[in-house]
């Protein structure tokens, strides 16, 4: 059974279980704090949100302690890290997972590792969506802004998200705008081997999830049996930096580890990682994966490192439909 946190207030905790914000970029946190305040929210920062040294915000035990303190604070309704990073994995053995309450956590990239393990270890839903610094704009785009609707969904209720009209090809830091993202390219969701799939959502950033395979933090089979009653998983993956051969190796390892034994389909977010290696393309990998697993594969979906992004809930019952480049994702907070 999946437990869904309730988002009922306006107090948001900001902590950095991976990377914090270095001094020269503190204005990003100040901007986010102001924009959230304008919308009626209050941000409560832990000290490590403002720090960055040796590739992380603080030593692992400090990061784990500050995260746990927010999770156990009854006044905090939601936790959003500033952004991702590289070394969240260091805190996994520093957290007492079974003592954690049900509370929403939101983010992507390295943060997705925290969300993935939290859901696997506890059966509590978590939300793959924007990081804090992605929400520091005057105006939130239609797709990214749906995080609030998703987290406000109640048990047994349904939330519907549709594909964006346009996505961002590249950052334009020298072109100020009330919108953080520069959405200029026409969005086109793509499908291989079918236009529809239904299952329980689970996933995150491939670059970091792969390191849980064969460890106590990646026991997908036990999670699926104990919390999903062996329902099929509708996987979703973002690729931050993997080239095409690394992508294929990782997917093969996941298959051999049994992650795809009961799978209804796989969604891949848009990626700016290298998409071609000696004429071998990411699309070819997706085709091979479809033939290997005999399930539909969807790609260039609105999540991951190329904005904008939808909010996907680990553990939620979901249905995806893709037709003529347009797509719909329906999530139901089923126990």
Short mmCIF file of C-alpha atoms in Angstrom, two decimals:
data_model
loop_
_atom_site.label_atom_id
_atom_site.label_comp_id
_atom_site.label_asym_id
_atom_site.label_seq_id
_atom_site.Cartn_x
_atom_site.Cartn_y
_atom_site.Cartn_z
CA UNK A 1 0.00 0.00 0.00
CA UNK A 2 1.20 3.52 -0.82
CA UNK A 3 0.79 6.34 1.69
CA UNK A 4 0.32 9.86 0.34
CA UNK A 5 1.37 12.89 2.41
CA UNK A 6 -1.09 15.74 2.81
CA UNK A 7 -0.18 19.21 1.64
CA UNK A 8 -2.40 21.47 3.71
CA UNK A 9 -0.31 24.50 4.63
CA UNK A 10 2.16 27.03 3.31
CA UNK A 11 5.35 26.26 5.23
CA UNK A 12 8.12 24.87 3.00
CA UNK A 13 11.42 23.50 4.26
CA UNK A 14 14.53 24.06 2.16
CA UNK A 15 17.52 21.83 2.82
CA UNK A 16 20.41 20.59 0.67
CA UNK A 17 20.86 16.81 0.95
CA UNK A 18 23.19 17.03 -2.07
CA UNK A 19 24.55 20.42 -3.19
CA UNK A 20 23.89 23.73 -1.52
CA UNK A 21 24.18 27.23 -2.96
CA UNK A 22 27.65 28.84 -2.88
CA UNK A 23 28.00 32.40 -1.62
CA UNK A 24 28.21 33.99 -5.06
CA UNK A 25 24.81 32.50 -5.97
CA UNK A 26 22.93 33.27 -2.75
CA UNK A 27 20.78 35.69 -4.73
CA UNK A 28 19.04 32.65 -6.25
CA UNK A 29 17.73 31.62 -2.83
CA UNK A 30 16.75 35.18 -2.01
CA UNK A 31 14.85 35.43 -5.29
CA UNK A 32 13.06 32.14 -4.60
CA UNK A 33 12.18 33.22 -1.07
CA UNK A 34 10.68 36.46 -2.36
CA UNK A 35 8.65 34.81 -5.12
CA UNK A 36 7.27 32.17 -2.74
CA UNK A 37 6.46 34.87 -0.19
CA UNK A 38 4.54 36.76 -2.88
CA UNK A 39 2.42 33.63 -3.33
CA UNK A 40 1.70 33.28 0.39
CA UNK A 41 4.34 30.66 1.26
CA UNK A 42 7.02 30.82 3.95
CA UNK A 43 10.40 29.20 3.36
CA UNK A 44 12.39 27.79 6.27
CA UNK A 45 16.04 27.17 5.36
CA UNK A 46 18.47 24.81 7.06
CA UNK A 47 22.08 26.09 7.28
CA UNK A 48 23.41 23.75 4.59
CA UNK A 49 21.17 25.31 1.91
CA UNK A 50 23.57 28.29 1.94
CA UNK A 51 26.81 26.28 1.77
CA UNK A 52 28.84 24.35 -0.77
CA UNK A 53 32.28 22.83 -0.27
CA UNK A 54 34.04 19.74 -1.59
CA UNK A 55 31.18 18.99 -3.99
CA UNK A 56 28.43 19.02 -1.36
CA UNK A 57 26.61 21.28 1.06
CA UNK A 58 27.99 19.65 4.24
CA UNK A 59 29.30 16.32 5.57
CA UNK A 60 26.89 13.42 5.11
CA UNK A 61 25.84 13.19 8.76
CA UNK A 62 25.01 16.92 8.82
CA UNK A 63 22.96 16.71 5.65
CA UNK A 64 21.07 13.67 6.96
CA UNK A 65 20.40 15.42 10.28
CA UNK A 66 19.10 18.62 8.69
CA UNK A 67 16.87 16.66 6.30
CA UNK A 68 15.48 14.52 9.13
CA UNK A 69 14.84 17.57 11.30
CA UNK A 70 12.60 19.08 8.61
CA UNK A 71 10.83 15.80 7.97
CA UNK A 72 10.02 15.50 11.66
CA UNK A 73 8.95 19.14 12.04
CA UNK A 74 5.13 19.18 12.16
CA UNK A 75 5.08 22.79 10.95
CA UNK A 76 6.72 21.89 7.63
CA UNK A 77 4.34 20.78 4.86
CA UNK A 78 6.82 20.19 2.03
CA UNK A 79 10.58 19.89 1.49
CA UNK A 80 12.22 21.23 -1.68
CA UNK A 81 16.03 21.16 -2.06
CA UNK A 82 17.60 24.18 -3.80
CA UNK A 83 18.72 21.96 -6.68
CA UNK A 84 20.41 18.61 -7.30
CA UNK A 85 24.14 17.90 -7.19
CA UNK A 86 26.44 14.91 -7.22
CA UNK A 87 26.82 13.24 -3.81
CA UNK A 88 23.40 12.71 -2.26
CA UNK A 89 24.27 9.00 -2.19
CA UNK A 90 26.56 9.66 0.79
CA UNK A 91 23.60 10.22 3.12
CA UNK A 92 21.64 7.05 2.34
CA UNK A 93 23.20 5.03 5.16
CA UNK A 94 22.94 7.99 7.55
CA UNK A 95 19.11 8.14 7.51
CA UNK A 96 16.83 6.08 9.76
CA UNK A 97 14.29 5.44 7.02
CA UNK A 98 11.75 3.60 9.14
CA UNK A 99 11.42 6.51 11.56
CA UNK A 100 10.43 9.04 8.89
CA UNK A 101 6.87 10.41 8.73
CA UNK A 102 4.84 10.90 5.56
CA UNK A 103 5.79 14.28 4.10
CA UNK A 104 6.01 15.52 0.53
CA UNK A 105 9.47 15.95 -0.97
CA UNK A 106 9.86 17.49 -4.42
CA UNK A 107 12.80 17.74 -6.83
CA UNK A 108 14.75 16.09 -9.64
CA UNK A 109 18.30 15.23 -10.73
CA UNK A 110 20.35 14.05 -7.72
CA UNK A 111 17.35 14.77 -5.49
CA UNK A 112 15.49 12.00 -7.31
CA UNK A 113 17.74 9.46 -5.59
CA UNK A 114 16.41 10.62 -2.22
CA UNK A 115 12.82 10.40 -3.47
CA UNK A 116 13.33 6.95 -4.98
CA UNK A 117 14.86 5.45 -1.83
CA UNK A 118 12.33 7.19 0.45
CA UNK A 119 9.43 5.61 -1.47
CA UNK A 120 11.07 2.18 -1.76
CA UNK A 121 12.01 2.06 1.92
CA UNK A 122 8.78 3.44 3.39
CA UNK A 123 5.99 3.07 0.84
CA UNK A 124 5.43 6.84 1.09
CA UNK A 125 4.81 8.71 -2.17
CA UNK A 126 7.33 11.34 -3.33
CA UNK A 127 7.23 13.85 -6.17
CA UNK A 128 9.65 14.20 -9.08
CA UNK A 129 9.31 17.79 -10.25
CA UNK A 130 10.91 21.25 -10.14
CA UNK A 131 13.69 22.14 -7.73
CA UNK A 132 13.44 25.36 -5.72
CA UNK A 133 15.61 27.51 -8.01
CA UNK A 134 13.40 26.48 -10.95
CA UNK A 135 10.51 28.25 -9.22
CA UNK A 136 12.09 31.64 -8.63
CA UNK A 137 10.37 33.33 -11.59
CA UNK A 138 7.67 35.99 -11.45
CA UNK A 139 5.49 33.79 -13.66
CA UNK A 140 5.53 29.99 -13.55
CA UNK A 141 4.94 28.22 -16.86
CA UNK A 142 1.78 26.13 -17.23
CA UNK A 143 3.56 22.78 -17.02
CA UNK A 144 5.99 23.32 -14.14
CA UNK A 145 3.40 25.15 -12.04
CA UNK A 146 1.26 22.02 -11.78
CA UNK A 147 3.42 20.76 -8.90
CA UNK A 148 1.04 22.55 -6.55
CA UNK A 149 -2.05 20.87 -8.03
CA UNK A 150 -0.38 17.46 -7.91
CA UNK A 151 0.70 17.73 -4.28
CA UNK A 152 -2.74 19.01 -3.30
CA UNK A 153 -4.43 15.90 -4.72
CA UNK A 154 -6.18 13.75 -2.12
CA UNK A 155 -6.21 9.99 -1.72
CA UNK A 156 -8.36 8.33 -4.40
CA UNK A 157 -8.51 11.58 -6.37
CA UNK A 158 -7.09 12.07 -9.87
CA UNK A 159 -4.92 14.78 -11.38
CA UNK A 160 -4.43 15.23 -15.13
CA UNK A 161 -1.39 16.81 -16.80
CA UNK A 162 -0.95 17.37 -20.52
CA UNK A 163 2.12 17.82 -22.69
CA UNK A 164 3.55 21.31 -22.91
CA UNK A 165 3.23 23.42 -26.03
CA UNK A 166 6.93 24.32 -26.10
CA UNK A 167 10.19 23.46 -24.35
CA UNK A 168 13.49 25.22 -23.72
CA UNK A 169 16.34 24.46 -26.09
CA UNK A 170 18.99 26.46 -24.25
CA UNK A 171 19.40 28.88 -21.37
CA UNK A 172 19.51 32.59 -22.21
CA UNK A 173 20.90 34.30 -19.15
CA UNK A 174 21.35 37.63 -20.94
CA UNK A 175 17.66 37.99 -21.80
CA UNK A 176 15.74 39.04 -18.64
CA UNK A 177 12.09 38.02 -18.53
CA UNK A 178 9.39 37.44 -15.90
CA UNK A 179 9.54 33.80 -17.06
CA UNK A 180 12.61 31.83 -15.93
CA UNK A 181 12.46 29.47 -18.89
CA UNK A 182 12.68 30.42 -22.56
CA UNK A 183 10.22 28.00 -24.15
CA UNK A 184 10.83 28.27 -27.88
CA UNK A 185 10.76 24.75 -29.38
CA UNK A 186 7.60 22.80 -30.23
CA UNK A 187 7.08 19.88 -27.87
CA UNK A 188 6.54 16.44 -29.40
CA UNK A 189 6.07 13.36 -27.25
CA UNK A 190 7.07 10.17 -29.06
CA UNK A 191 6.09 6.54 -28.64
CA UNK A 192 7.44 3.16 -29.70
CA UNK A 193 5.37 -0.01 -29.59
CA UNK A 194 2.11 1.48 -28.37
CA UNK A 195 0.34 4.71 -27.52
CA UNK A 196 -0.92 3.86 -24.04
CA UNK A 197 0.37 2.31 -20.81
CA UNK A 198 -0.88 2.02 -17.24
CA UNK A 199 0.99 1.18 -14.04
CA UNK A 200 2.49 2.47 -10.82
CA UNK A 201 4.95 5.31 -11.39
CA UNK A 202 8.52 4.88 -10.19
CA UNK A 203 11.79 6.36 -11.37
CA UNK A 204 14.20 9.26 -11.34
CA UNK A 205 17.60 10.20 -12.73
CA UNK A 206 19.37 7.22 -14.32
CA UNK A 207 22.80 8.62 -13.53
CA UNK A 208 22.25 8.08 -9.80
CA UNK A 209 19.57 5.39 -9.58
CA UNK A 210 21.90 2.90 -11.21
CA UNK A 211 24.16 2.97 -8.15
CA UNK A 212 21.41 1.47 -5.98
CA UNK A 213 21.19 -1.71 -8.05
CA UNK A 214 22.09 -4.70 -5.88
CA UNK A 215 22.08 -2.62 -2.68
CA UNK A 216 19.52 -2.31 0.14
CA UNK A 217 18.50 1.02 -1.41
CA UNK A 218 17.34 -0.44 -4.72
CA UNK A 219 15.20 -3.41 -3.68
CA UNK A 220 12.50 -2.90 -6.29
CA UNK A 221 11.11 -6.44 -6.05
CA UNK A 222 10.35 -6.21 -2.33
CA UNK A 223 8.80 -2.77 -2.74
CA UNK A 224 6.65 -3.96 -5.61
CA UNK A 225 5.43 -6.98 -3.68
CA UNK A 226 4.85 -5.34 -0.29
CA UNK A 227 3.57 -1.90 -1.34
CA UNK A 228 2.16 -2.34 -4.84
CA UNK A 229 0.65 -5.83 -4.49
CA UNK A 230 2.75 -6.84 -7.50
CA UNK A 231 1.10 -4.32 -9.81
CA UNK A 232 3.24 -3.48 -12.87
CA UNK A 233 5.56 -0.48 -12.69
CA UNK A 234 5.35 2.34 -15.22
CA UNK A 235 8.96 3.51 -15.06
CA UNK A 236 10.13 7.04 -15.81
CA UNK A 237 13.78 8.02 -16.28
CA UNK A 238 15.69 11.23 -16.87
CA UNK A 239 19.21 11.16 -18.30
CA UNK A 240 21.49 13.94 -17.11
CA UNK A 241 24.88 13.13 -18.61
CA UNK A 242 25.03 9.53 -19.91
CA UNK A 243 26.18 8.99 -23.46
CA UNK A 244 24.38 6.38 -25.56
CA UNK A 245 26.52 3.33 -24.64
CA UNK A 246 26.27 4.23 -20.94
CA UNK A 247 22.50 4.50 -21.31
CA UNK A 248 22.32 1.04 -22.87
CA UNK A 249 24.61 -0.50 -20.23
CA UNK A 250 22.51 0.94 -17.43
CA UNK A 251 19.22 -0.31 -18.87
CA UNK A 252 20.69 -3.77 -19.37
CA UNK A 253 21.91 -3.84 -15.77
CA UNK A 254 18.45 -2.84 -14.55
CA UNK A 255 16.89 -5.61 -16.62
CA UNK A 256 19.33 -8.22 -15.31
CA UNK A 257 18.66 -7.03 -11.75
CA UNK A 258 14.95 -7.76 -12.25
CA UNK A 259 13.76 -4.14 -12.18
CA UNK A 260 11.78 -4.66 -15.38
CA UNK A 261 10.26 -8.06 -14.56
CA UNK A 262 6.79 -6.58 -14.08
CA UNK A 263 6.79 -3.45 -16.22
CA UNK A 264 3.98 -1.90 -18.24
CA UNK A 265 6.07 0.74 -20.04
CA UNK A 266 8.93 3.21 -19.70
CA UNK A 267 8.94 7.00 -20.06
CA UNK A 268 12.12 8.93 -20.85
CA UNK A 269 12.30 12.66 -20.25
CA UNK A 270 13.85 15.09 -22.69
CA UNK A 271 17.62 15.13 -22.32
CA UNK A 272 20.53 17.24 -23.46
CA UNK A 273 22.96 14.38 -22.81
CA UNK A 274 24.92 13.18 -25.87
CA UNK A 275 22.35 11.49 -28.13
CA UNK A 276 24.67 9.97 -30.75
CA UNK A 277 27.77 7.79 -30.39
CA UNK A 278 29.39 6.47 -33.58
CA UNK A 279 25.98 6.51 -35.34
CA UNK A 280 24.38 4.70 -32.37
CA UNK A 281 21.52 6.88 -31.14
CA UNK A 282 19.37 7.12 -28.02
CA UNK A 283 16.33 6.41 -30.21
CA UNK A 284 17.94 3.13 -31.28
CA UNK A 285 18.38 2.21 -27.61
CA UNK A 286 14.68 2.91 -27.01
CA UNK A 287 13.76 0.69 -29.97
CA UNK A 288 15.97 -2.10 -28.65
CA UNK A 289 14.47 -1.73 -25.19
CA UNK A 290 10.97 -2.07 -26.61
CA UNK A 291 11.87 -5.31 -28.40
CA UNK A 292 13.70 -6.60 -25.32
CA UNK A 293 10.84 -5.93 -22.87
CA UNK A 294 7.86 -5.97 -25.26
CA UNK A 295 6.31 -2.91 -23.62
CA UNK A 296 5.67 0.60 -24.98
CA UNK A 297 8.49 3.14 -24.72
CA UNK A 298 7.73 6.88 -24.58
CA UNK A 299 10.35 9.59 -24.92
CA UNK A 300 10.90 13.34 -25.06
CA UNK A 301 8.37 13.61 -22.23
CA UNK A 302 8.09 16.80 -20.13
CA UNK A 303 10.39 16.04 -17.21
CA UNK A 304 14.09 16.07 -16.41
CA UNK A 305 16.89 18.49 -17.18
CA UNK A 306 15.24 20.18 -20.18
CA UNK A 307 12.38 22.46 -19.00
CA UNK A 308 9.52 22.58 -18.49
CA UNK A 309 8.60 19.57 -16.42
CA UNK A 310 5.57 17.81 -15.09
CA UNK A 311 5.33 16.45 -11.56
CA UNK A 312 5.36 12.64 -11.36
CA UNK A 313 4.51 10.88 -8.10
CA UNK A 314 6.43 7.76 -7.12
CA UNK A 315 3.86 5.12 -6.19
CA UNK A 316 0.83 6.75 -7.83
CA UNK A 317 -1.33 4.79 -10.25
CA UNK A 318 -0.83 6.39 -13.65
CA UNK A 319 -1.95 6.20 -17.23
CA UNK A 320 -0.06 7.76 -20.15
CA UNK A 321 -1.49 8.35 -23.62
CA UNK A 322 0.55 9.63 -26.58
CA UNK A 323 -0.94 10.41 -29.98
CA UNK A 324 0.19 12.72 -32.81
CA UNK A 325 2.96 14.18 -30.65
CA UNK A 326 0.57 15.19 -27.87
CA UNK A 327 0.36 13.44 -24.53
CA UNK A 328 -1.66 13.09 -21.35
CA UNK A 329 -0.58 11.77 -17.98
CA UNK A 330 -3.30 10.87 -15.48
CA UNK A 331 -2.29 10.10 -11.90
CA UNK A 332 -4.60 8.63 -9.26
CA UNK A 333 -3.55 8.56 -5.62
CA UNK A 334 -4.51 4.96 -5.11
CA UNK A 335 -3.37 3.25 -1.91
#
